[in-house]
Amino acid sequence: MSRNKRKTSAWQAIAVTTICVLFVMTALVGLYKCFSQEPTLDNAPPLTGDPAAPQELQGGKRGSSANTLSAASERKEHYYTILLGGLDDENGGSDTNLLVALDADQKTINVVSLPRDTLLDVSWSVKKLNNAYHHGGISQTQAEISRLLGIPVDYYVTVDLRAFVELVDAIGGVDFDIPVDMDYDDPYQDLHIHFQQGPHHLGGDEALQVVRWRQNNDGTGYATADIGRIGTQQEFLKAVAKQTLQISNWDKVSAMAEIFEKWVETDLKLSNLIWIGEQALTIGSSNITFHTLPGDGAGYYKGGSYYVLDPEATLEMVNTYFNPYKNDLTMDDLHILVP
């Protein structure tokens, strides 16, 4: 495994920090400061993504606008979509992206992992999702995800890797069942990951090692590569959410609020974050469901390696779990490039 892949894999862990801080800790801050306010959406149409896209869509129809239906459809009440991004300050990109759909009426939270190598229909030579950040920051990433899936991305939250370690330590560590033996050493980065399969109590640094691990020195690892790693991250996220929601952790609200203030950036107001956190506390960790965009991680496009989405399966997932509109989307609303 290359050093670059090892480095970027570490940033996959950031998603864990963001979801916990956003959906739980802000609610506790709200109890502490005693105010909250539901977000208010304006009537602006969703961002449309790369204006210089070469119109290369294959294997299906493309509407004149990626959000033709969405812009004119009536939205569900108390339903919000939020992009959770992990920023790699060293590489200048967003290598971890999760899209969260909060439905306060139905009492559900759905989270989909967006693989960093997801193929986009854009004008750039490297058509990977994580490259969107290089072409316009988090707003460009929002726009491309919106165009890809045919839905608006209402808000964003980004978080620094160091928050992950601090949060896990702040809640006293996390009990987690490690799915495989992990045996990896990289002397160049002074990185050493050694865990046996089975239950462990992990502190912040240990948890970071587990969620960043991809394969062993002998080449063994997850059978499904990055998708397997995403699965471990999602399971760890559930464990963190369960641990954080325990009443015994409420006395740590001050420390957790400091972690949030120091490492998290967002276009949501604090009062909005508190409202979202209150909804998450009401919904509970058992009603947080995790998904991965359906596709082929071994796909290719014009000689490059990409995660190629399955259009029909993606449309079904979006309509079932991530559509903020009362009407179902059609294939014309999505913007999926198929080799």
mmCIF file of C-alpha atoms in Angstrom:
data_model
loop_
_atom_site.group_PDB
_atom_site.id
_atom_site.type_symbol
_atom_site.label_atom_id
_atom_site.label_comp_id
_atom_site.label_asym_id
_atom_site.label_seq_id
_atom_site.Cartn_x
_atom_site.Cartn_y
_atom_site.Cartn_z
ATOM 1 C CA MET A 1 0.000 0.000 0.000
ATOM 2 C CA SER A 2 1.408 3.424 -0.904
ATOM 3 C CA ARG A 3 2.194 6.045 1.683
ATOM 4 C CA ASN A 4 -0.381 8.349 0.091
ATOM 5 C CA LYS A 5 -3.143 5.783 0.559
ATOM 6 C CA ARG A 6 -2.131 5.263 4.172
ATOM 7 C CA LYS A 7 -2.287 8.967 4.783
ATOM 8 C CA THR A 8 -5.693 9.524 3.236
ATOM 9 C CA SER A 9 -7.148 6.476 4.957
ATOM 10 C CA ALA A 10 -6.521 8.146 8.301
ATOM 11 C CA TRP A 11 -8.931 10.906 7.388
ATOM 12 C CA GLN A 12 -11.796 8.458 6.993
ATOM 13 C CA ALA A 13 -11.947 8.512 10.806
ATOM 14 C CA ILE A 14 -13.101 12.113 10.892
ATOM 15 C CA ALA A 15 -16.670 11.133 10.077
ATOM 16 C CA VAL A 16 -16.949 9.507 13.494
ATOM 17 C CA THR A 17 -16.100 12.742 15.266
ATOM 18 C CA THR A 18 -18.461 14.857 13.232
ATOM 19 C CA ILE A 19 -21.592 12.791 13.681
ATOM 20 C CA CYS A 20 -21.131 12.516 17.419
ATOM 21 C CA VAL A 21 -20.333 16.172 17.938
ATOM 22 C CA LEU A 22 -23.086 17.371 15.597
ATOM 23 C CA PHE A 23 -25.952 15.127 16.626
ATOM 24 C CA VAL A 24 -25.253 14.654 20.324
ATOM 25 C CA MET A 25 -22.894 17.140 21.870
ATOM 26 C CA THR A 26 -24.695 20.188 20.521
ATOM 27 C CA ALA A 27 -27.870 18.943 22.180
ATOM 28 C CA LEU A 28 -26.023 18.809 25.491
ATOM 29 C CA VAL A 29 -24.714 22.311 24.875
ATOM 30 C CA GLY A 30 -28.328 23.306 24.334
ATOM 31 C CA LEU A 31 -29.338 21.910 27.686
ATOM 32 C CA TYR A 32 -26.469 23.878 29.174
ATOM 33 C CA LYS A 33 -27.272 27.164 27.414
ATOM 34 C CA CYS A 34 -31.044 26.606 27.171
ATOM 35 C CA PHE A 35 -31.805 27.689 23.621
ATOM 36 C CA SER A 36 -32.383 25.982 20.290
ATOM 37 C CA GLN A 37 -33.880 26.856 16.913
ATOM 38 C CA GLU A 38 -34.874 24.745 13.943
ATOM 39 C CA PRO A 39 -32.938 25.601 10.732
ATOM 40 C CA THR A 40 -34.739 27.780 8.198
ATOM 41 C CA LEU A 41 -34.179 27.001 4.533
ATOM 42 C CA ASP A 42 -34.301 29.709 1.897
ATOM 43 C CA ASN A 43 -36.009 29.217 -1.450
ATOM 44 C CA ALA A 44 -32.847 29.273 -3.538
ATOM 45 C CA PRO A 45 -32.494 26.361 -6.010
ATOM 46 C CA PRO A 46 -29.836 23.747 -5.257
ATOM 47 C CA LEU A 47 -26.284 24.349 -6.448
ATOM 48 C CA THR A 48 -25.743 22.905 -9.918
ATOM 49 C CA GLY A 49 -22.126 21.757 -9.763
ATOM 50 C CA ASP A 50 -19.394 22.107 -12.379
ATOM 51 C CA PRO A 51 -20.722 24.451 -15.105
ATOM 52 C CA ALA A 52 -18.078 23.197 -17.558
ATOM 53 C CA ALA A 53 -19.062 19.517 -17.305
ATOM 54 C CA PRO A 54 -18.571 17.954 -20.749
ATOM 55 C CA GLN A 55 -22.058 16.378 -20.962
ATOM 56 C CA GLU A 56 -20.562 12.865 -21.106
ATOM 57 C CA LEU A 57 -23.337 11.004 -19.327
ATOM 58 C CA GLN A 58 -23.781 7.522 -20.736
ATOM 59 C CA GLY A 59 -26.045 4.574 -20.042
ATOM 60 C CA GLY A 60 -29.139 6.642 -19.335
ATOM 61 C CA LYS A 61 -30.896 9.967 -19.864
ATOM 62 C CA ARG A 62 -29.868 13.238 -18.281
ATOM 63 C CA GLY A 63 -32.305 16.065 -17.609
ATOM 64 C CA SER A 64 -31.581 19.650 -18.635
ATOM 65 C CA SER A 65 -30.909 20.342 -14.982
ATOM 66 C CA ALA A 66 -29.675 17.886 -12.400
ATOM 67 C CA ASN A 67 -32.414 19.147 -10.116
ATOM 68 C CA THR A 68 -35.275 19.829 -12.542
ATOM 69 C CA LEU A 69 -37.768 17.982 -10.371
ATOM 70 C CA SER A 70 -36.161 18.952 -7.094
ATOM 71 C CA ALA A 71 -36.264 22.699 -7.678
ATOM 72 C CA ALA A 72 -40.040 22.594 -8.278
ATOM 73 C CA SER A 73 -41.035 19.903 -5.755
ATOM 74 C CA GLU A 74 -42.562 20.456 -2.366
ATOM 75 C CA ARG A 75 -40.244 19.559 0.480
ATOM 76 C CA LYS A 76 -41.072 17.426 3.474
ATOM 77 C CA GLU A 77 -41.315 19.370 6.699
ATOM 78 C CA HIS A 78 -38.553 19.113 9.317
ATOM 79 C CA TYR A 79 -36.275 17.224 6.912
ATOM 80 C CA TYR A 80 -32.656 18.292 6.395
ATOM 81 C CA THR A 81 -29.605 17.030 4.530
ATOM 82 C CA ILE A 82 -26.147 17.755 5.900
ATOM 83 C CA LEU A 83 -22.731 17.016 4.425
ATOM 84 C CA LEU A 84 -20.174 15.842 6.970
ATOM 85 C CA GLY A 85 -16.676 16.368 5.618
ATOM 86 C CA GLY A 86 -13.263 15.426 6.950
ATOM 87 C CA LEU A 87 -10.653 17.860 5.706
ATOM 88 C CA ASP A 88 -7.068 16.783 5.053
ATOM 89 C CA ASP A 89 -5.185 20.001 5.778
ATOM 90 C CA GLU A 90 -1.918 18.420 4.674
ATOM 91 C CA ASN A 91 -3.239 17.396 1.262
ATOM 92 C CA GLY A 92 -5.796 20.182 0.909
ATOM 93 C CA GLY A 93 -8.759 17.932 0.179
ATOM 94 C CA SER A 94 -11.905 16.401 1.593
ATOM 95 C CA ASP A 95 -11.298 12.650 1.676
ATOM 96 C CA THR A 96 -14.137 11.724 4.026
ATOM 97 C CA ASN A 97 -17.690 12.610 3.037
ATOM 98 C CA LEU A 98 -20.927 11.471 4.641
ATOM 99 C CA LEU A 99 -24.392 12.701 3.719
ATOM 100 C CA VAL A 100 -26.858 12.747 6.595
ATOM 101 C CA ALA A 101 -30.644 12.913 6.192
ATOM 102 C CA LEU A 102 -32.480 13.943 9.359
ATOM 103 C CA ASP A 103 -36.249 13.364 9.297
ATOM 104 C CA ALA A 104 -37.533 14.787 12.554
ATOM 105 C CA ASP A 105 -41.152 13.820 11.807
ATOM 106 C CA GLN A 106 -40.411 10.167 11.071
ATOM 107 C CA LYS A 107 -37.752 10.029 13.815
ATOM 108 C CA THR A 108 -35.011 8.661 11.556
ATOM 109 C CA ILE A 109 -31.431 9.545 10.728
ATOM 110 C CA ASN A 110 -29.865 8.000 7.641
ATOM 111 C CA VAL A 111 -26.173 8.341 6.851
ATOM 112 C CA VAL A 112 -24.567 7.361 3.539
ATOM 113 C CA SER A 113 -20.828 7.048 3.023
ATOM 114 C CA LEU A 114 -19.699 8.628 -0.239
ATOM 115 C CA PRO A 115 -16.533 6.818 -1.399
ATOM 116 C CA ARG A 116 -13.728 9.286 -2.114
ATOM 117 C CA ASP A 117 -13.116 7.781 -5.583
ATOM 118 C CA THR A 118 -16.755 8.110 -6.726
ATOM 119 C CA LEU A 119 -16.843 8.940 -10.454
ATOM 120 C CA LEU A 120 -18.292 12.377 -11.267
ATOM 121 C CA ASP A 121 -19.318 13.826 -14.619
ATOM 122 C CA VAL A 122 -17.127 16.939 -14.453
ATOM 123 C CA SER A 123 -14.682 18.752 -16.701
ATOM 124 C CA TRP A 124 -11.648 17.976 -14.537
ATOM 125 C CA SER A 125 -9.219 15.305 -15.647
ATOM 126 C CA VAL A 126 -9.382 13.533 -12.267
ATOM 127 C CA LYS A 127 -13.125 12.989 -11.901
ATOM 128 C CA LYS A 128 -13.148 11.772 -8.300
ATOM 129 C CA LEU A 129 -15.408 13.137 -5.587
ATOM 130 C CA ASN A 130 -12.563 14.037 -3.257
ATOM 131 C CA ASN A 131 -11.093 16.190 -6.048
ATOM 132 C CA ALA A 132 -14.101 18.512 -5.944
ATOM 133 C CA TYR A 133 -12.623 20.208 -2.900
ATOM 134 C CA HIS A 134 -9.592 21.280 -4.941
ATOM 135 C CA HIS A 135 -11.907 23.025 -7.420
ATOM 136 C CA GLY A 136 -13.961 25.106 -5.024
ATOM 137 C CA GLY A 137 -13.742 23.954 -1.436
ATOM 138 C CA ILE A 138 -16.583 22.500 0.572
ATOM 139 C CA SER A 139 -19.207 24.443 -1.416
ATOM 140 C CA GLN A 140 -18.051 22.755 -4.633
ATOM 141 C CA THR A 141 -18.196 19.387 -2.891
ATOM 142 C CA GLN A 142 -21.759 20.164 -1.792
ATOM 143 C CA ALA A 143 -22.707 21.151 -5.332
ATOM 144 C CA GLU A 144 -21.282 18.005 -6.914
ATOM 145 C CA ILE A 145 -23.004 15.715 -4.416
ATOM 146 C CA SER A 146 -26.246 17.591 -5.003
ATOM 147 C CA ARG A 147 -25.947 17.190 -8.764
ATOM 148 C CA LEU A 148 -24.855 13.566 -8.491
ATOM 149 C CA LEU A 149 -27.827 12.522 -6.348
ATOM 150 C CA GLY A 150 -30.438 15.006 -7.561
ATOM 151 C CA ILE A 151 -31.130 16.460 -4.116
ATOM 152 C CA PRO A 152 -30.033 19.597 -2.277
ATOM 153 C CA VAL A 153 -27.304 19.448 0.346
ATOM 154 C CA ASP A 154 -28.663 21.955 2.820
ATOM 155 C CA TYR A 155 -25.722 22.441 5.142
ATOM 156 C CA TYR A 156 -22.160 21.328 5.770
ATOM 157 C CA VAL A 157 -20.016 20.460 8.761
ATOM 158 C CA THR A 158 -16.266 19.903 8.537
ATOM 159 C CA VAL A 159 -14.022 18.609 11.271
ATOM 160 C CA ASP A 160 -10.322 18.158 11.964
ATOM 161 C CA LEU A 161 -8.851 14.719 12.633
ATOM 162 C CA ARG A 162 -7.574 15.693 16.067
ATOM 163 C CA ALA A 163 -11.152 16.069 17.299
ATOM 164 C CA PHE A 164 -11.612 12.334 16.842
ATOM 165 C CA VAL A 165 -8.925 11.405 19.337
ATOM 166 C CA GLU A 166 -10.065 14.039 21.828
ATOM 167 C CA LEU A 167 -13.722 13.021 21.642
ATOM 168 C CA VAL A 168 -13.080 9.322 22.198
ATOM 169 C CA ASP A 169 -10.854 10.144 25.162
ATOM 170 C CA ALA A 170 -13.443 12.598 26.533
ATOM 171 C CA ILE A 171 -16.134 9.904 26.744
ATOM 172 C CA GLY A 172 -13.751 7.503 28.467
ATOM 173 C CA GLY A 173 -12.990 5.341 25.458
ATOM 174 C CA VAL A 174 -15.238 3.051 23.416
ATOM 175 C CA ASP A 175 -15.942 -0.683 23.589
ATOM 176 C CA PHE A 176 -15.626 -2.109 20.086
ATOM 177 C CA ASP A 177 -15.485 -5.565 18.509
ATOM 178 C CA ILE A 178 -12.609 -5.406 16.001
ATOM 179 C CA PRO A 179 -13.657 -7.497 12.961
ATOM 180 C CA VAL A 180 -10.246 -8.759 11.782
ATOM 181 C CA ASP A 181 -6.671 -9.186 12.987
ATOM 182 C CA MET A 182 -4.692 -6.007 12.354
ATOM 183 C CA ASP A 183 -0.911 -6.271 12.027
ATOM 184 C CA TYR A 184 0.730 -3.310 10.310
ATOM 185 C CA ASP A 185 3.949 -1.322 10.743
ATOM 186 C CA ASP A 186 5.149 1.744 8.869
ATOM 187 C CA PRO A 187 8.456 2.980 10.327
ATOM 188 C CA TYR A 188 8.465 6.032 8.026
ATOM 189 C CA GLN A 189 5.335 7.385 9.726
ATOM 190 C CA ASP A 190 6.105 5.767 13.089
ATOM 191 C CA LEU A 191 2.771 4.000 12.638
ATOM 192 C CA HIS A 192 2.213 0.643 14.335
ATOM 193 C CA ILE A 193 -1.211 -1.036 14.384
ATOM 194 C CA HIS A 194 -1.513 -4.368 16.204
ATOM 195 C CA PHE A 195 -4.888 -5.693 17.344
ATOM 196 C CA GLN A 196 -6.370 -9.153 17.534
ATOM 197 C CA GLN A 197 -9.883 -9.749 16.281
ATOM 198 C CA GLY A 198 -12.454 -9.454 19.047
ATOM 199 C CA PRO A 199 -13.717 -7.025 21.730
ATOM 200 C CA HIS A 200 -11.451 -4.205 22.935
ATOM 201 C CA HIS A 201 -11.769 -1.021 24.944
ATOM 202 C CA LEU A 202 -10.178 1.670 22.780
ATOM 203 C CA GLY A 203 -8.817 5.059 23.733
ATOM 204 C CA GLY A 204 -8.586 7.884 21.206
ATOM 205 C CA ASP A 205 -5.229 6.982 19.647
ATOM 206 C CA GLU A 206 -6.114 3.275 19.521
ATOM 207 C CA ALA A 207 -9.491 4.030 17.935
ATOM 208 C CA LEU A 208 -7.798 6.126 15.273
ATOM 209 C CA GLN A 209 -5.504 3.230 14.422
ATOM 210 C CA VAL A 210 -8.470 0.864 14.033
ATOM 211 C CA VAL A 211 -10.522 3.112 11.751
ATOM 212 C CA ARG A 212 -7.538 4.092 9.603
ATOM 213 C CA TRP A 213 -6.288 0.515 9.084
ATOM 214 C CA ARG A 214 -6.673 -0.819 5.550
ATOM 215 C CA GLN A 215 -4.487 -3.910 5.246
ATOM 216 C CA ASN A 216 -1.624 -5.795 6.916
ATOM 217 C CA ASN A 217 1.996 -5.787 5.831
ATOM 218 C CA ASP A 218 1.514 -9.200 4.237
ATOM 219 C CA GLY A 219 -1.303 -7.864 2.038
ATOM 220 C CA THR A 220 -4.196 -9.440 3.931
ATOM 221 C CA GLY A 221 -7.100 -7.192 4.875
ATOM 222 C CA TYR A 222 -10.734 -6.513 4.159
ATOM 223 C CA ALA A 223 -12.070 -8.666 1.342
ATOM 224 C CA THR A 224 -13.823 -5.622 -0.100
ATOM 225 C CA ALA A 225 -10.955 -3.129 0.448
ATOM 226 C CA ASP A 226 -12.224 0.415 1.101
ATOM 227 C CA ILE A 227 -15.846 -0.703 1.365
ATOM 228 C CA GLY A 228 -14.845 -3.048 4.177
ATOM 229 C CA ARG A 229 -13.090 -0.205 5.921
ATOM 230 C CA ILE A 230 -16.170 1.989 5.546
ATOM 231 C CA GLY A 231 -18.194 -0.785 7.186
ATOM 232 C CA THR A 232 -15.842 -0.855 10.171
ATOM 233 C CA GLN A 233 -16.030 2.929 10.453
ATOM 234 C CA GLN A 234 -19.813 2.791 10.416
ATOM 235 C CA GLU A 235 -19.894 0.119 13.122
ATOM 236 C CA PHE A 236 -17.447 2.125 15.204
ATOM 237 C CA LEU A 237 -19.622 5.197 14.708
ATOM 238 C CA LYS A 238 -22.584 3.297 16.141
ATOM 239 C CA ALA A 239 -20.503 2.325 19.164
ATOM 240 C CA VAL A 240 -19.411 5.937 19.705
ATOM 241 C CA ALA A 241 -22.993 7.182 19.403
ATOM 242 C CA LYS A 242 -24.197 4.598 21.918
ATOM 243 C CA GLN A 243 -21.434 5.501 24.366
ATOM 244 C CA THR A 244 -21.958 9.237 23.945
ATOM 245 C CA LEU A 245 -25.714 9.004 24.541
ATOM 246 C CA GLN A 246 -25.230 7.484 27.992
ATOM 247 C CA ILE A 247 -26.416 9.775 30.762
ATOM 248 C CA SER A 248 -23.125 9.166 32.575
ATOM 249 C CA ASN A 249 -21.405 11.281 29.916
ATOM 250 C CA TRP A 250 -23.569 14.341 30.381
ATOM 251 C CA ASP A 251 -21.170 15.761 32.963
ATOM 252 C CA LYS A 252 -18.587 15.966 30.166
ATOM 253 C CA VAL A 253 -20.640 18.463 28.163
ATOM 254 C CA SER A 254 -18.219 21.323 28.806
ATOM 255 C CA ALA A 255 -15.202 19.378 27.517
ATOM 256 C CA MET A 256 -17.132 18.157 24.498
ATOM 257 C CA ALA A 257 -18.343 21.644 23.684
ATOM 258 C CA GLU A 258 -14.731 22.812 23.711
ATOM 259 C CA ILE A 259 -13.804 20.043 21.249
ATOM 260 C CA PHE A 260 -16.625 21.171 18.981
ATOM 261 C CA GLU A 261 -15.655 24.830 19.136
ATOM 262 C CA LYS A 262 -11.989 24.113 18.468
ATOM 263 C CA TRP A 263 -12.156 21.632 15.597
ATOM 264 C CA VAL A 264 -15.524 21.973 13.816
ATOM 265 C CA GLU A 265 -16.602 24.448 11.119
ATOM 266 C CA THR A 266 -20.155 24.721 9.788
ATOM 267 C CA ASP A 267 -22.644 27.050 8.114
ATOM 268 C CA LEU A 268 -25.262 26.106 10.714
ATOM 269 C CA LYS A 269 -25.928 28.423 13.610
ATOM 270 C CA LEU A 270 -25.233 27.113 17.095
ATOM 271 C CA SER A 271 -28.948 27.268 17.885
ATOM 272 C CA ASN A 272 -29.631 25.132 14.777
ATOM 273 C CA LEU A 273 -27.008 22.603 15.814
ATOM 274 C CA ILE A 274 -28.591 22.390 19.236
ATOM 275 C CA TRP A 275 -32.016 21.725 17.670
ATOM 276 C CA ILE A 276 -30.515 18.971 15.488
ATOM 277 C CA GLY A 277 -28.784 17.492 18.503
ATOM 278 C CA GLU A 278 -32.032 17.483 20.460
ATOM 279 C CA GLN A 279 -33.721 15.597 17.625
ATOM 280 C CA ALA A 280 -30.886 13.082 17.608
ATOM 281 C CA LEU A 281 -31.231 12.519 21.349
ATOM 282 C CA THR A 282 -34.951 11.906 20.866
ATOM 283 C CA ILE A 283 -34.399 9.596 17.886
ATOM 284 C CA GLY A 284 -31.698 7.569 19.648
ATOM 285 C CA SER A 285 -28.729 5.661 18.273
ATOM 286 C CA SER A 286 -30.837 2.599 17.401
ATOM 287 C CA ASN A 287 -32.616 4.636 14.712
ATOM 288 C CA ILE A 288 -29.437 5.844 13.011
ATOM 289 C CA THR A 289 -28.984 3.755 9.851
ATOM 290 C CA PHE A 290 -25.813 3.638 7.768
ATOM 291 C CA HIS A 291 -25.489 3.031 4.043
ATOM 292 C CA THR A 292 -22.860 3.102 1.297
ATOM 293 C CA LEU A 293 -23.567 4.323 -2.211
ATOM 294 C CA PRO A 294 -24.088 1.185 -4.348
ATOM 295 C CA GLY A 295 -21.421 0.699 -6.982
ATOM 296 C CA ASP A 296 -18.251 -0.994 -8.154
ATOM 297 C CA GLY A 297 -15.050 -0.126 -6.343
ATOM 298 C CA ALA A 298 -12.999 -1.799 -9.070
ATOM 299 C CA GLY A 299 -14.458 0.308 -11.877
ATOM 300 C CA TYR A 300 -12.518 2.150 -14.561
ATOM 301 C CA TYR A 301 -13.137 5.213 -16.701
ATOM 302 C CA LYS A 302 -10.790 6.199 -19.533
ATOM 303 C CA GLY A 303 -7.959 4.231 -17.960
ATOM 304 C CA GLY A 304 -8.455 5.569 -14.442
ATOM 305 C CA SER A 305 -9.615 3.652 -11.380
ATOM 306 C CA TYR A 306 -12.926 4.869 -9.947
ATOM 307 C CA TYR A 307 -15.851 3.901 -7.749
ATOM 308 C CA VAL A 308 -18.592 3.648 -10.396
ATOM 309 C CA LEU A 309 -22.153 4.007 -9.140
ATOM 310 C CA ASP A 310 -25.019 1.682 -10.033
ATOM 311 C CA PRO A 311 -27.635 4.201 -11.313
ATOM 312 C CA GLU A 312 -30.771 2.164 -10.592
ATOM 313 C CA ALA A 313 -29.662 1.082 -7.118
ATOM 314 C CA THR A 314 -28.536 4.628 -6.304
ATOM 315 C CA LEU A 315 -31.893 6.062 -7.364
ATOM 316 C CA GLU A 316 -33.702 3.534 -5.164
ATOM 317 C CA MET A 317 -31.488 4.365 -2.179
ATOM 318 C CA VAL A 318 -31.961 8.107 -2.613
ATOM 319 C CA ASN A 319 -35.747 7.834 -2.878
ATOM 320 C CA THR A 320 -35.982 5.493 0.091
ATOM 321 C CA TYR A 321 -33.636 7.211 2.530
ATOM 322 C CA PHE A 322 -32.353 10.611 1.324
ATOM 323 C CA ASN A 323 -35.067 12.329 -0.731
ATOM 324 C CA PRO A 324 -36.234 15.518 1.040
ATOM 325 C CA TYR A 325 -39.120 15.935 -1.414
ATOM 326 C CA LYS A 326 -42.642 14.549 -1.290
ATOM 327 C CA ASN A 327 -42.352 13.276 -4.881
ATOM 328 C CA ASP A 328 -39.974 10.513 -5.924
ATOM 329 C CA LEU A 329 -37.003 11.444 -8.078
ATOM 330 C CA THR A 330 -36.485 9.863 -11.490
ATOM 331 C CA MET A 331 -33.313 8.909 -13.301
ATOM 332 C CA ASP A 332 -33.417 12.286 -15.074
ATOM 333 C CA ASP A 333 -32.838 14.008 -11.740
ATOM 334 C CA LEU A 334 -29.624 12.159 -10.996
ATOM 335 C CA HIS A 335 -26.352 12.926 -12.719
ATOM 336 C CA ILE A 336 -24.421 9.661 -12.801
ATOM 337 C CA LEU A 337 -21.635 9.033 -15.298
ATOM 338 C CA VAL A 338 -21.522 5.392 -16.385
ATOM 339 C CA PRO A 339 -18.495 4.201 -18.406
#
